[in-house]
Structure formats: structure tokens, C-alpha cells
PDB file of N, CA and C in Angstrom:
ATOM      1  N   MET A   1     102.347  58.731 186.882  1.00 60.00           N
ATOM      2  CA  MET A   1     103.461  57.975 186.806  1.00 60.00           C
ATOM      3  C   MET A   1     103.051  57.101 186.914  1.00 60.00           C
ATOM      4  N   GLY A   2     102.799  55.720 187.713  1.00 63.00           N
ATOM      5  CA  GLY A   2     102.408  54.110 187.766  1.00 63.00           C
ATOM      6  C   GLY A   2     101.903  53.898 186.459  1.00 63.00           C
ATOM      7  N   ASP A   3     100.633  54.324 185.286  1.00 72.00           N
ATOM      8  CA  ASP A   3     100.268  54.055 184.200  1.00 72.00           C
ATOM      9  C   ASP A   3     101.961  54.359 183.096  1.00 72.00           C
ATOM     10  N   HIS A   4     102.734  55.083 183.782  1.00 72.00           N
ATOM     11  CA  HIS A   4     103.881  55.455 182.424  1.00 72.00           C
ATOM     12  C   HIS A   4     104.688  53.951 182.402  1.00 72.00           C
ATOM     13  N   LEU A   5     104.813  53.723 183.662  1.00 72.00           N
ATOM     14  CA  LEU A   5     105.635  52.812 184.393  1.00 72.00           C
ATOM     15  C   LEU A   5     105.043  51.337 183.766  1.00 72.00           C
ATOM     16  N   ALA A   6     103.406  50.871 183.922  1.00 72.00           N
ATOM     17  CA  ALA A   6     102.860  49.985 183.545  1.00 72.00           C
ATOM     18  C   ALA A   6     102.626  50.174 181.675  1.00 72.00           C
ATOM     19  N   ALA A   7     103.350  51.280 181.221  1.00 69.00           N
ATOM     20  CA  ALA A   7     103.633  51.840 179.717  1.00 69.00           C
ATOM     21  C   ALA A   7     104.258  50.421 179.140  1.00 69.00           C
ATOM     22  N   THR A   8     105.461  51.396 179.972  1.00 72.00           N
ATOM     23  CA  THR A   8     106.924  51.202 179.242  1.00 72.00           C
ATOM     24  C   THR A   8     106.853  49.408 180.062  1.00 72.00           C
ATOM     25  N   ALA A   9     107.076  49.331 180.511  1.00 72.00           N
ATOM     26  CA  ALA A   9     106.552  47.575 181.526  1.00 72.00           C
ATOM     27  C   ALA A   9     106.172  47.400 179.733  1.00 72.00           C
ATOM     28  N   LEU A  10     104.912  47.214 179.578  1.00 72.00           N
ATOM     29  CA  LEU A  10     104.198  46.704 178.653  1.00 72.00           C
ATOM     30  C   LEU A  10     104.745  46.511 177.458  1.00 72.00           C
ATOM     31  N   LEU A  11     105.209  48.033 176.710  1.00 72.00           N
ATOM     32  CA  LEU A  11     106.160  47.742 175.201  1.00 72.00           C
ATOM     33  C   LEU A  11     107.742  46.859 175.702  1.00 72.00           C
ATOM     34  N   PHE A  12     108.065  46.800 176.903  1.00 75.00           N
ATOM     35  CA  PHE A  12     109.594  46.022 177.523  1.00 75.00           C
ATOM     36  C   PHE A  12     109.000  44.356 176.654  1.00 75.00           C
ATOM     37  N   ASP A  13     108.190  44.337 177.257  1.00 77.00           N
ATOM     38  CA  ASP A  13     107.935  42.656 177.367  1.00 77.00           C
ATOM     39  C   ASP A  13     107.486  42.379 176.163  1.00 77.00           C
ATOM     40  N   THR A  14     106.523  43.649 175.116  1.00 81.00           N
ATOM     41  CA  THR A  14     106.025  43.239 173.737  1.00 81.00           C
ATOM     42  C   THR A  14     106.928  42.534 172.854  1.00 81.00           C
ATOM     43  N   ALA A  15     108.002  43.840 172.921  1.00 80.00           N
ATOM     44  CA  ALA A  15     109.141  44.336 172.405  1.00 80.00           C
ATOM     45  C   ALA A  15     110.693  42.887 172.490  1.00 80.00           C
ATOM     46  N   THR A  16     110.345  42.516 173.747  1.00 85.00           N
ATOM     47  CA  THR A  16     110.954  40.839 173.945  1.00 85.00           C
ATOM     48  C   THR A  16     110.159  40.177 174.126  1.00 85.00           C
ATOM     49  N   SER A  17     109.391  39.758 173.565  1.00 86.00           N
ATOM     50  CA  SER A  17     108.554  38.508 173.172  1.00 86.00           C
ATOM     51  C   SER A  17     109.096  38.543 171.492  1.00 86.00           C
ATOM     52  N   VAL A  18     108.768  40.111 171.342  1.00 86.00           N
ATOM     53  CA  VAL A  18     109.365  39.613 169.561  1.00 86.00           C
ATOM     54  C   VAL A  18     110.727  39.691 168.862  1.00 86.00           C
ATOM     55  N   GLN A  19     111.624  40.223 169.977  1.00 88.00           N
ATOM     56  CA  GLN A  19     112.487  39.507 169.893  1.00 88.00           C
ATOM     57  C   GLN A  19     112.735  37.724 170.105  1.00 88.00           C
ATOM     58  N   ARG A  20     112.657  36.929 171.286  1.00 91.00           N
ATOM     59  CA  ARG A  20     112.583  35.858 170.867  1.00 91.00           C
ATOM     60  C   ARG A  20     111.543  34.861 170.394  1.00 91.00           C
ATOM     61  N   PHE A  21     110.923  35.561 169.561  1.00 92.00           N
ATOM     62  CA  PHE A  21     109.753  34.945 168.613  1.00 92.00           C
ATOM     63  C   PHE A  21     110.658  34.672 167.449  1.00 92.00           C
ATOM     64  N   VAL A  22     111.036  35.937 166.736  1.00 92.00           N
ATOM     65  CA  VAL A  22     111.677  36.183 166.091  1.00 92.00           C
ATOM     66  C   VAL A  22     113.390  35.276 165.744  1.00 92.00           C
ATOM     67  N   ASP A  23     114.020  35.360 167.356  1.00 93.00           N
ATOM     68  CA  ASP A  23     114.981  34.368 166.910  1.00 93.00           C
ATOM     69  C   ASP A  23     114.617  32.845 167.624  1.00 93.00           C
ATOM     70  N   THR A  24     113.508  32.676 168.023  1.00 95.00           N
ATOM     71  CA  THR A  24     112.878  31.012 167.774  1.00 95.00           C
ATOM     72  C   THR A  24     112.904  30.718 166.842  1.00 95.00           C
ATOM     73  N   PHE A  25     112.245  31.358 165.772  1.00 95.00           N
ATOM     74  CA  PHE A  25     111.660  31.236 164.750  1.00 95.00           C
ATOM     75  C   PHE A  25     112.770  31.020 163.366  1.00 95.00           C
ATOM     76  N   ILE A  26     113.945  31.553 163.306  1.00 96.00           N
ATOM     77  CA  ILE A  26     115.180  31.918 162.795  1.00 96.00           C
ATOM     78  C   ILE A  26     115.659  30.824 163.198  1.00 96.00           C
ATOM     79  N   TYR A  27     116.378  30.224 164.408  1.00 97.00           N
ATOM     80  CA  TYR A  27     117.284  29.239 164.724  1.00 97.00           C
ATOM     81  C   TYR A  27     116.522  27.749 164.420  1.00 97.00           C
ATOM     82  N   VAL A  28     114.998  27.562 164.620  1.00 97.00           N
ATOM     83  CA  VAL A  28     114.477  26.752 164.237  1.00 97.00           C
ATOM     84  C   VAL A  28     114.626  26.492 162.689  1.00 97.00           C
ATOM     85  N   TYR A  29     114.124  27.399 161.705  1.00 97.00           N
ATOM     86  CA  TYR A  29     114.943  27.237 160.151  1.00 97.00           C
ATOM     87  C   TYR A  29     116.038  27.256 159.951  1.00 97.00           C
ATOM     88  N   ILE A  30     117.012  27.453 160.646  1.00 97.00           N
ATOM     89  CA  ILE A  30     118.452  26.915 159.939  1.00 97.00           C
ATOM     90  C   ILE A  30     117.765  25.727 160.868  1.00 97.00           C
ATOM     91  N   LEU A  31     117.810  25.445 161.721  1.00 97.00           N
ATOM     92  CA  LEU A  31     117.876  23.952 162.094  1.00 97.00           C
ATOM     93  C   LEU A  31     117.242  22.426 160.427  1.00 97.00           C
ATOM     94  N   LEU A  32     116.006  23.881 160.690  1.00 97.00           N
ATOM     95  CA  LEU A  32     115.553  23.377 159.592  1.00 97.00           C
ATOM     96  C   LEU A  32     116.360  22.719 157.967  1.00 97.00           C
ATOM     97  N   ILE A  33     117.098  23.860 157.866  1.00 97.00           N
ATOM     98  CA  ILE A  33     117.794  23.822 156.639  1.00 97.00           C
ATOM     99  C   ILE A  33     118.813  22.315 156.505  1.00 97.00           C
ATOM    100  N   PHE A  34     119.621  23.262 157.754  1.00 96.00           N
ATOM    101  CA  PHE A  34     120.909  21.605 158.351  1.00 96.00           C
ATOM    102  C   PHE A  34     120.169  20.070 157.685  1.00 96.00           C
ATOM    103  N   ALA A  35     118.902  19.898 157.908  1.00 95.00           N
ATOM    104  CA  ALA A  35     118.327  18.845 157.822  1.00 95.00           C
ATOM    105  C   ALA A  35     117.866  18.322 157.023  1.00 95.00           C
ATOM    106  N   TYR A  36     117.353  19.865 155.840  1.00 94.00           N
ATOM    107  CA  TYR A  36     117.237  19.436 154.564  1.00 94.00           C
ATOM    108  C   TYR A  36     118.416  18.648 153.948  1.00 94.00           C
ATOM    109  N   VAL A  37     119.702  19.560 153.971  1.00 93.00           N
ATOM    110  CA  VAL A  37     120.647  18.758 153.533  1.00 93.00           C
ATOM    111  C   VAL A  37     121.447  17.900 154.055  1.00 93.00           C
ATOM    112  N   LEU A  38     121.309  17.742 155.348  1.00 92.00           N
ATOM    113  CA  LEU A  38     122.036  16.075 155.595  1.00 92.00           C
ATOM    114  C   LEU A  38     120.935  14.963 154.706  1.00 92.00           C
ATOM    115  N   SER A  39     119.596  15.138 155.073  1.00 89.00           N
ATOM    116  CA  SER A  39     118.632  13.765 154.031  1.00 89.00           C
ATOM    117  C   SER A  39     119.066  14.879 152.954  1.00 89.00           C
ATOM    118  N   SER A  40     119.422  15.298 151.829  1.00 87.00           N
ATOM    119  CA  SER A  40     120.104  15.586 150.484  1.00 87.00           C
ATOM    120  C   SER A  40     121.583  14.440 150.186  1.00 87.00           C
ATOM    121  N   LEU A  41     121.669  14.867 151.476  1.00 85.00           N
ATOM    122  CA  LEU A  41     123.670  13.776 151.475  1.00 85.00           C
ATOM    123  C   LEU A  41     123.305  12.870 151.276  1.00 85.00           C
ATOM    124  N   VAL A  42     122.898  12.398 152.312  1.00 83.00           N
ATOM    125  CA  VAL A  42     122.220  11.041 152.857  1.00 83.00           C
ATOM    126  C   VAL A  42     121.588  10.082 153.032  1.00 83.00           C
ATOM    127  N   ARG A  43     121.504   8.493 150.873  1.00 80.00           N
ATOM    128  CA  ARG A  43     120.743   7.702 150.487  1.00 80.00           C
ATOM    129  C   ARG A  43     120.185   7.785 151.785  1.00 80.00           C
ATOM    130  N   LEU A  44     118.791   7.775 151.912  1.00 74.00           N
ATOM    131  CA  LEU A  44     117.608   7.073 153.294  1.00 74.00           C
ATOM    132  C   LEU A  44     116.861   5.863 151.673  1.00 74.00           C
ATOM    133  N   PRO A  45     116.828   4.804 153.153  1.00 80.00           N
ATOM    134  CA  PRO A  45     115.969   3.553 152.089  1.00 80.00           C
ATOM    135  C   PRO A  45     114.163   4.285 151.887  1.00 80.00           C
ATOM    136  N   TYR A  46     113.980   3.631 151.324  1.00 80.00           N
ATOM    137  CA  TYR A  46     112.541   4.125 150.791  1.00 80.00           C
ATOM    138  C   TYR A  46     111.463   3.877 151.933  1.00 80.00           C
ATOM    139  N   ARG A  47     110.802   4.694 152.558  1.00 83.00           N
ATOM    140  CA  ARG A  47     110.034   4.064 153.484  1.00 83.00           C
ATOM    141  C   ARG A  47     109.061   5.692 153.729  1.00 83.00           C
ATOM    142  N   PRO A  48     107.565   5.738 153.661  1.00 86.00           N
ATOM    143  CA  PRO A  48     105.883   6.884 152.755  1.00 86.00           C
ATOM    144  C   PRO A  48     107.313   7.549 154.414  1.00 86.00           C
ATOM    145  N   TRP A  49     107.018   7.199 155.107  1.00 84.00           N
ATOM    146  CA  TRP A  49     106.929   8.354 156.406  1.00 84.00           C
ATOM    147  C   TRP A  49     108.448   9.213 156.013  1.00 84.00           C
ATOM    148  N   LEU A  50     109.653   8.654 155.657  1.00 85.00           N
ATOM    149  CA  LEU A  50     111.056   9.418 155.176  1.00 85.00           C
ATOM    150  C   LEU A  50     110.447   9.832 154.149  1.00 85.00           C
ATOM    151  N   ASN A  51     109.665  10.393 153.367  1.00 87.00           N
ATOM    152  CA  ASN A  51     109.513  10.409 151.856  1.00 87.00           C
ATOM    153  C   ASN A  51     108.620  11.565 152.648  1.00 87.00           C
ATOM    154  N   ARG A  52     107.505  11.562 153.129  1.00 91.00           N
ATOM    155  CA  ARG A  52     107.343  12.768 153.564  1.00 91.00           C
ATOM    156  C   ARG A  52     108.176  13.913 153.942  1.00 91.00           C
ATOM    157  N   LEU A  53     108.699  13.254 155.276  1.00 90.00           N
ATOM    158  CA  LEU A  53     109.961  14.205 156.018  1.00 90.00           C
ATOM    159  C   LEU A  53     110.430  14.819 155.360  1.00 90.00           C
ATOM    160  N   GLN A  54     111.236  14.112 153.797  1.00 90.00           N
ATOM    161  CA  GLN A  54     112.111  15.124 152.643  1.00 90.00           C
ATOM    162  C   GLN A  54     111.220  15.440 152.317  1.00 90.00           C
ATOM    163  N   ARG A  55     110.213  15.744 151.903  1.00 92.00           N
ATOM    164  CA  ARG A  55     108.972  16.562 151.179  1.00 92.00           C
ATOM    165  C   ARG A  55     108.987  17.498 152.189  1.00 92.00           C
ATOM    166  N   PHE A  56     108.478  17.072 152.280  1.00 95.00           N
ATOM    167  CA  PHE A  56     108.181  17.909 153.858  1.00 95.00           C
ATOM    168  C   PHE A  56     109.590  19.581 154.156  1.00 95.00           C
ATOM    169  N   LEU A  57     110.538  18.798 154.083  1.00 95.00           N
ATOM    170  CA  LEU A  57     111.404  19.606 154.369  1.00 95.00           C
ATOM    171  C   LEU A  57     112.169  20.391 152.930  1.00 95.00           C
ATOM    172  N   TYR A  58     111.903  19.512 151.941  1.00 94.00           N
ATOM    173  CA  TYR A  58     112.276  20.139 150.119  1.00 94.00           C
ATOM    174  C   TYR A  58     111.222  21.756 150.192  1.00 94.00           C
ATOM    175  N   ASP A  59     109.992  21.459 150.822  1.00 95.00           N
ATOM    176  CA  ASP A  59     108.384  22.143 150.237  1.00 95.00           C
ATOM    177  C   ASP A  59     109.196  23.953 151.727  1.00 95.00           C
ATOM    178  N   VAL A  60     109.456  23.594 151.791  1.00 95.00           N
ATOM    179  CA  VAL A  60     110.077  24.807 153.503  1.00 95.00           C
ATOM    180  C   VAL A  60     110.556  25.373 153.587  1.00 95.00           C
ATOM    181  N   CYS A  61     112.326  24.656 152.576  1.00 95.00           N
ATOM    182  CA  CYS A  61     112.892  24.565 152.677  1.00 95.00           C
ATOM    183  C   CYS A  61     114.606  25.270 151.396  1.00 95.00           C
ATOM    184  N   ASP A  62     112.934  24.572 150.327  1.00 94.00           N
ATOM    185  CA  ASP A  62     114.193  25.022 149.046  1.00 94.00           C
ATOM    186  C   ASP A  62     113.560  26.423 148.847  1.00 94.00           C
ATOM    187  N   PRO A  63     112.453  26.530 148.486  1.00 94.00           N
ATOM    188  CA  PRO A  63     111.832  28.358 148.282  1.00 94.00           C
ATOM    189  C   PRO A  63     113.380  29.235 148.378  1.00 94.00           C
ATOM    190  N   TYR A  64     113.513  29.347 150.002  1.00 94.00           N
ATOM    191  CA  TYR A  64     114.612  30.161 150.391  1.00 94.00           C
ATOM    192  C   TYR A  64     115.473  29.881 149.632  1.00 94.00           C
ATOM    193  N   LEU A  65     116.472  28.941 149.345  1.00 94.00           N
ATOM    194  CA  LEU A  65     117.525  28.617 148.906  1.00 94.00           C
ATOM    195  C   LEU A  65     117.954  28.908 146.982  1.00 94.00           C
ATOM    196  N   ARG A  66     116.523  28.780 146.823  1.00 92.00           N
ATOM    197  CA  ARG A  66     116.535  29.743 145.452  1.00 92.00           C
ATOM    198  C   ARG A  66     116.479  30.965 145.371  1.00 92.00           C
ATOM    199  N   LEU A  67     116.702  32.176 145.903  1.00 93.00           N
ATOM    200  CA  LEU A  67     116.726  32.529 145.860  1.00 93.00           C
ATOM    201  C   LEU A  67     118.390  33.197 146.005  1.00 93.00           C
ATOM    202  N   PHE A  68     119.233  32.008 146.438  1.00 92.00           N
ATOM    203  CA  PHE A  68     119.912  31.969 146.580  1.00 92.00           C
ATOM    204  C   PHE A  68     121.095  31.549 145.256  1.00 92.00           C
ATOM    205  N   ARG A  69     120.928  30.326 144.934  1.00 89.00           N
ATOM    206  CA  ARG A  69     120.961  29.545 143.675  1.00 89.00           C
ATOM    207  C   ARG A  69     120.911  29.918 142.777  1.00 89.00           C
ATOM    208  N   ARG A  70     119.915  30.533 142.541  1.00 90.00           N
ATOM    209  CA  ARG A  70     120.274  31.990 141.335  1.00 90.00           C
ATOM    210  C   ARG A  70     121.420  32.685 141.483  1.00 90.00           C
ATOM    211  N   PHE A  71     122.013  33.302 142.070  1.00 88.00           N
ATOM    212  CA  PHE A  71     122.756  34.489 141.713  1.00 88.00           C
ATOM    213  C   PHE A  71     124.146  33.161 141.862  1.00 88.00           C
ATOM    214  N   ILE A  72     124.250  32.260 143.169  1.00 86.00           N
ATOM    215  CA  ILE A  72     125.393  31.761 143.007  1.00 86.00           C
ATOM    216  C   ILE A  72     125.369  30.384 142.938  1.00 86.00           C
ATOM    217  N   PRO A  73     125.907  30.308 141.595  1.00 80.00           N
ATOM    218  CA  PRO A  73     126.758  28.450 140.612  1.00 80.00           C
ATOM    219  C   PRO A  73     126.675  27.465 141.858  1.00 80.00           C
ATOM    220  N   PRO A  74     126.035  26.557 141.609  1.00 77.00           N
ATOM    221  CA  PRO A  74     127.165  25.799 142.313  1.00 77.00           C
ATOM    222  C   PRO A  74     128.667  24.816 142.142  1.00 77.00           C
ATOM    223  N   PHE A  75     129.178  24.570 143.084  1.00 81.00           N
ATOM    224  CA  PHE A  75     130.817  24.240 142.058  1.00 81.00           C
ATOM    225  C   PHE A  75     131.509  23.252 142.396  1.00 81.00           C
ATOM    226  N   GLY A  76     130.850  22.745 140.909  1.00 80.00           N
ATOM    227  CA  GLY A  76     130.854  21.344 141.187  1.00 80.00           C
ATOM    228  C   GLY A  76     129.759  20.530 141.902  1.00 80.00           C
ATOM    229  N   PRO A  77     130.566  19.414 142.489  1.00 82.00           N
ATOM    230  CA  PRO A  77     128.875  19.272 142.571  1.00 82.00           C
ATOM    231  C   PRO A  77     129.163  19.835 144.643  1.00 82.00           C
ATOM    232  N   LEU A  78     129.890  21.320 144.274  1.00 83.00           N
ATOM    233  CA  LEU A  78     129.115  21.597 145.912  1.00 83.00           C
ATOM    234  C   LEU A  78     127.974  22.712 145.897  1.00 83.00           C
ATOM    235  N   ASP A  79     127.194  22.645 146.794  1.00 85.00           N
ATOM    236  CA  ASP A  79     126.022  23.798 146.542  1.00 85.00           C
ATOM    237  C   ASP A  79     126.360  24.511 147.882  1.00 85.00           C
ATOM    238  N   VAL A  80     126.397  25.383 147.525  1.00 90.00           N
ATOM    239  CA  VAL A  80     127.152  26.390 148.980  1.00 90.00           C
ATOM    240  C   VAL A  80     125.965  27.341 149.324  1.00 90.00           C
ATOM    241  N   SER A  81     124.703  26.721 148.731  1.00 91.00           N
ATOM    242  CA  SER A  81     123.738  28.449 149.064  1.00 91.00           C
ATOM    243  C   SER A  81     122.882  27.930 150.258  1.00 91.00           C
ATOM    244  N   PRO A  82     123.075  27.285 151.055  1.00 92.00           N
ATOM    245  CA  PRO A  82     122.441  26.613 152.155  1.00 92.00           C
ATOM    246  C   PRO A  82     123.296  27.050 153.481  1.00 92.00           C
ATOM    247  N   MET A  83     124.724  27.230 152.744  1.00 94.00           N
ATOM    248  CA  MET A  83     125.443  28.032 153.797  1.00 94.00           C
ATOM    249  C   MET A  83     125.965  30.096 153.965  1.00 94.00           C
ATOM    250  N   ILE A  84     125.335  30.444 152.659  1.00 94.00           N
ATOM    251  CA  ILE A  84     125.433  31.233 152.611  1.00 94.00           C
ATOM    252  C   ILE A  84     123.657  32.089 152.841  1.00 94.00           C
ATOM    253  N   ALA A  85     122.677  30.757 152.713  1.00 95.00           N
ATOM    254  CA  ALA A  85     121.007  31.241 153.721  1.00 95.00           C
ATOM    255  C   ALA A  85     121.314  31.223 154.723  1.00 95.00           C
ATOM    256  N   VAL A  86     121.968  30.408 155.569  1.00 96.00           N
ATOM    257  CA  VAL A  86     122.231  30.407 157.011  1.00 96.00           C
ATOM    258  C   VAL A  86     123.168  31.610 157.687  1.00 96.00           C
ATOM    259  N   VAL A  87     123.897  32.068 157.314  1.00 96.00           N
ATOM    260  CA  VAL A  87     124.561  32.582 157.456  1.00 96.00           C
ATOM    261  C   VAL A  87     123.701  34.525 157.000  1.00 96.00           C
ATOM    262  N   SER A  88     122.966  34.266 155.432  1.00 96.00           N
ATOM    263  CA  SER A  88     122.890  35.247 155.599  1.00 96.00           C
ATOM    264  C   SER A  88     121.392  35.476 156.872  1.00 96.00           C
ATOM    265  N   LEU A  89     120.993  34.611 157.426  1.00 96.00           N
ATOM    266  CA  LEU A  89     119.905  34.141 158.527  1.00 96.00           C
ATOM    267  C   LEU A  89     120.520  34.730 159.619  1.00 96.00           C
ATOM    268  N   ILE A  90     121.782  34.491 160.206  1.00 97.00           N
ATOM    269  CA  ILE A  90     122.290  35.092 161.475  1.00 97.00           C
ATOM    270  C   ILE A  90     122.381  36.654 161.167  1.00 97.00           C
ATOM    271  N   VAL A  91     122.780  37.264 160.219  1.00 97.00           N
ATOM    272  CA  VAL A  91     122.929  38.192 160.057  1.00 97.00           C
ATOM    273  C   VAL A  91     121.602  39.333 160.505  1.00 97.00           C
ATOM    274  N   LEU A  92     121.039  38.267 159.063  1.00 95.00           N
ATOM    275  CA  LEU A  92     119.195  39.390 159.792  1.00 95.00           C
ATOM    276  C   LEU A  92     119.532  39.448 160.615  1.00 95.00           C
ATOM    277  N   GLN A  93     119.124  37.729 162.069  1.00 95.00           N
ATOM    278  CA  GLN A  93     118.234  37.653 163.099  1.00 95.00           C
ATOM    279  C   GLN A  93     119.395  39.031 164.029  1.00 95.00           C
ATOM    280  N   GLN A  94     121.144  39.650 163.861  1.00 95.00           N
ATOM    281  CA  GLN A  94     121.547  40.149 164.110  1.00 95.00           C
ATOM    282  C   GLN A  94     121.044  41.801 164.718  1.00 95.00           C
ATOM    283  N   ILE A  95     120.514  41.539 163.205  1.00 95.00           N
ATOM    284  CA  ILE A  95     119.466  43.196 162.246  1.00 95.00           C
ATOM    285  C   ILE A  95     118.769  43.451 163.776  1.00 95.00           C
ATOM    286  N   LEU A  96     118.015  42.309 162.740  1.00 92.00           N
ATOM    287  CA  LEU A  96     116.290  42.443 163.655  1.00 92.00           C
ATOM    288  C   LEU A  96     116.617  42.913 165.259  1.00 92.00           C
ATOM    289  N   ASP A  97     117.728  41.846 165.872  1.00 90.00           N
ATOM    290  CA  ASP A  97     117.299  42.141 167.301  1.00 90.00           C
ATOM    291  C   ASP A  97     118.057  43.915 167.886  1.00 90.00           C
ATOM    292  N   SER A  98     119.487  43.598 167.570  1.00 91.00           N
ATOM    293  CA  SER A  98     119.890  45.257 167.351  1.00 91.00           C
ATOM    294  C   SER A  98     118.429  46.497 166.827  1.00 91.00           C
ATOM    295  N   VAL A  99     117.354  46.082 166.131  1.00 90.00           N
ATOM    296  CA  VAL A  99     116.121  47.773 166.115  1.00 90.00           C
ATOM    297  C   VAL A  99     115.936  46.906 167.604  1.00 90.00           C
ATOM    298  N   ILE A 100     115.395  46.232 167.289  1.00 84.00           N
ATOM    299  CA  ILE A 100     114.417  45.790 168.272  1.00 84.00           C
ATOM    300  C   ILE A 100     114.328  46.568 169.476  1.00 84.00           C
ATOM    301  N   GLN A 101     116.402  46.243 170.092  1.00 83.00           N
ATOM    302  CA  GLN A 101     116.863  46.361 171.478  1.00 83.00           C
ATOM    303  C   GLN A 101     116.485  48.638 171.700  1.00 83.00           C
ATOM    304  N   ALA A 102     116.876  48.776 169.713  1.00 83.00           N
ATOM    305  CA  ALA A 102     117.076  50.298 169.525  1.00 83.00           C
ATOM    306  C   ALA A 102     115.603  51.239 169.324  1.00 83.00           C
ATOM    307  N   VAL A 103     114.651  50.314 170.163  1.00 75.00           N
ATOM    308  CA  VAL A 103     113.070  50.833 170.559  1.00 75.00           C
ATOM    309  C   VAL A 103     113.903  50.859 171.030  1.00 75.00           C
ATOM    310  N   LEU A 104     113.238  49.791 172.024  1.00 70.00           N
ATOM    311  CA  LEU A 104     113.329  50.264 173.536  1.00 70.00           C
ATOM    312  C   LEU A 104     114.531  51.164 174.042  1.00 70.00           C
TER     313      LEU A 104
END
């Protein structure tokens, strides 16, 4: 009986850790997308570290945003792909959380 309880507690702890990791990863990625959008809207002065930061944000966010840009064309100067990308990440987070909860 004690081994069964220990195994159940270990499974619950593992599932909770996975859920926290997924939630944190998605939250950080959403913040990176917001930073990418803000840095592309505001023209920053040239500084080597700002250039590296913008390049990092581009390298991290643009491949994911290109998935949506293929299907959703920009409306004039407005690019809605970051909004759709963030909403899809939130939906994915909810789906993954419910799947992890169903395992328990």
C-alpha cells in the first residue's frame, strides 16, 4: 500500500513539474513576442547591445511568427500574426494543462 502511494505521489509531482515547465515556457515565449513587437515598432538608436538584443528576438520569435504570416496576410501596415500567435499559444497552454490534468 505504501509503495502505491509513493508511486502515485511521484507521478503527481512529475505531472505538476511538467505542467509548471510548460506554463513557464509559454509565458516566457509570449513575453519575448511582446518584446519583439515593441522593438519592431519603436526605432531604437544604434547601440551594439541593442542590435544584439533585437537580433536575438528576431531569431527566437520570427520562425514561429512566419508560420502565421504564411496564412494571414498583413492588413496594410498592421501585422496581426503576433496577436494570432499569442492567442494560439494560450490555447495550446490550456489544452496541454487539461491533458496533464486528465493523466492525473
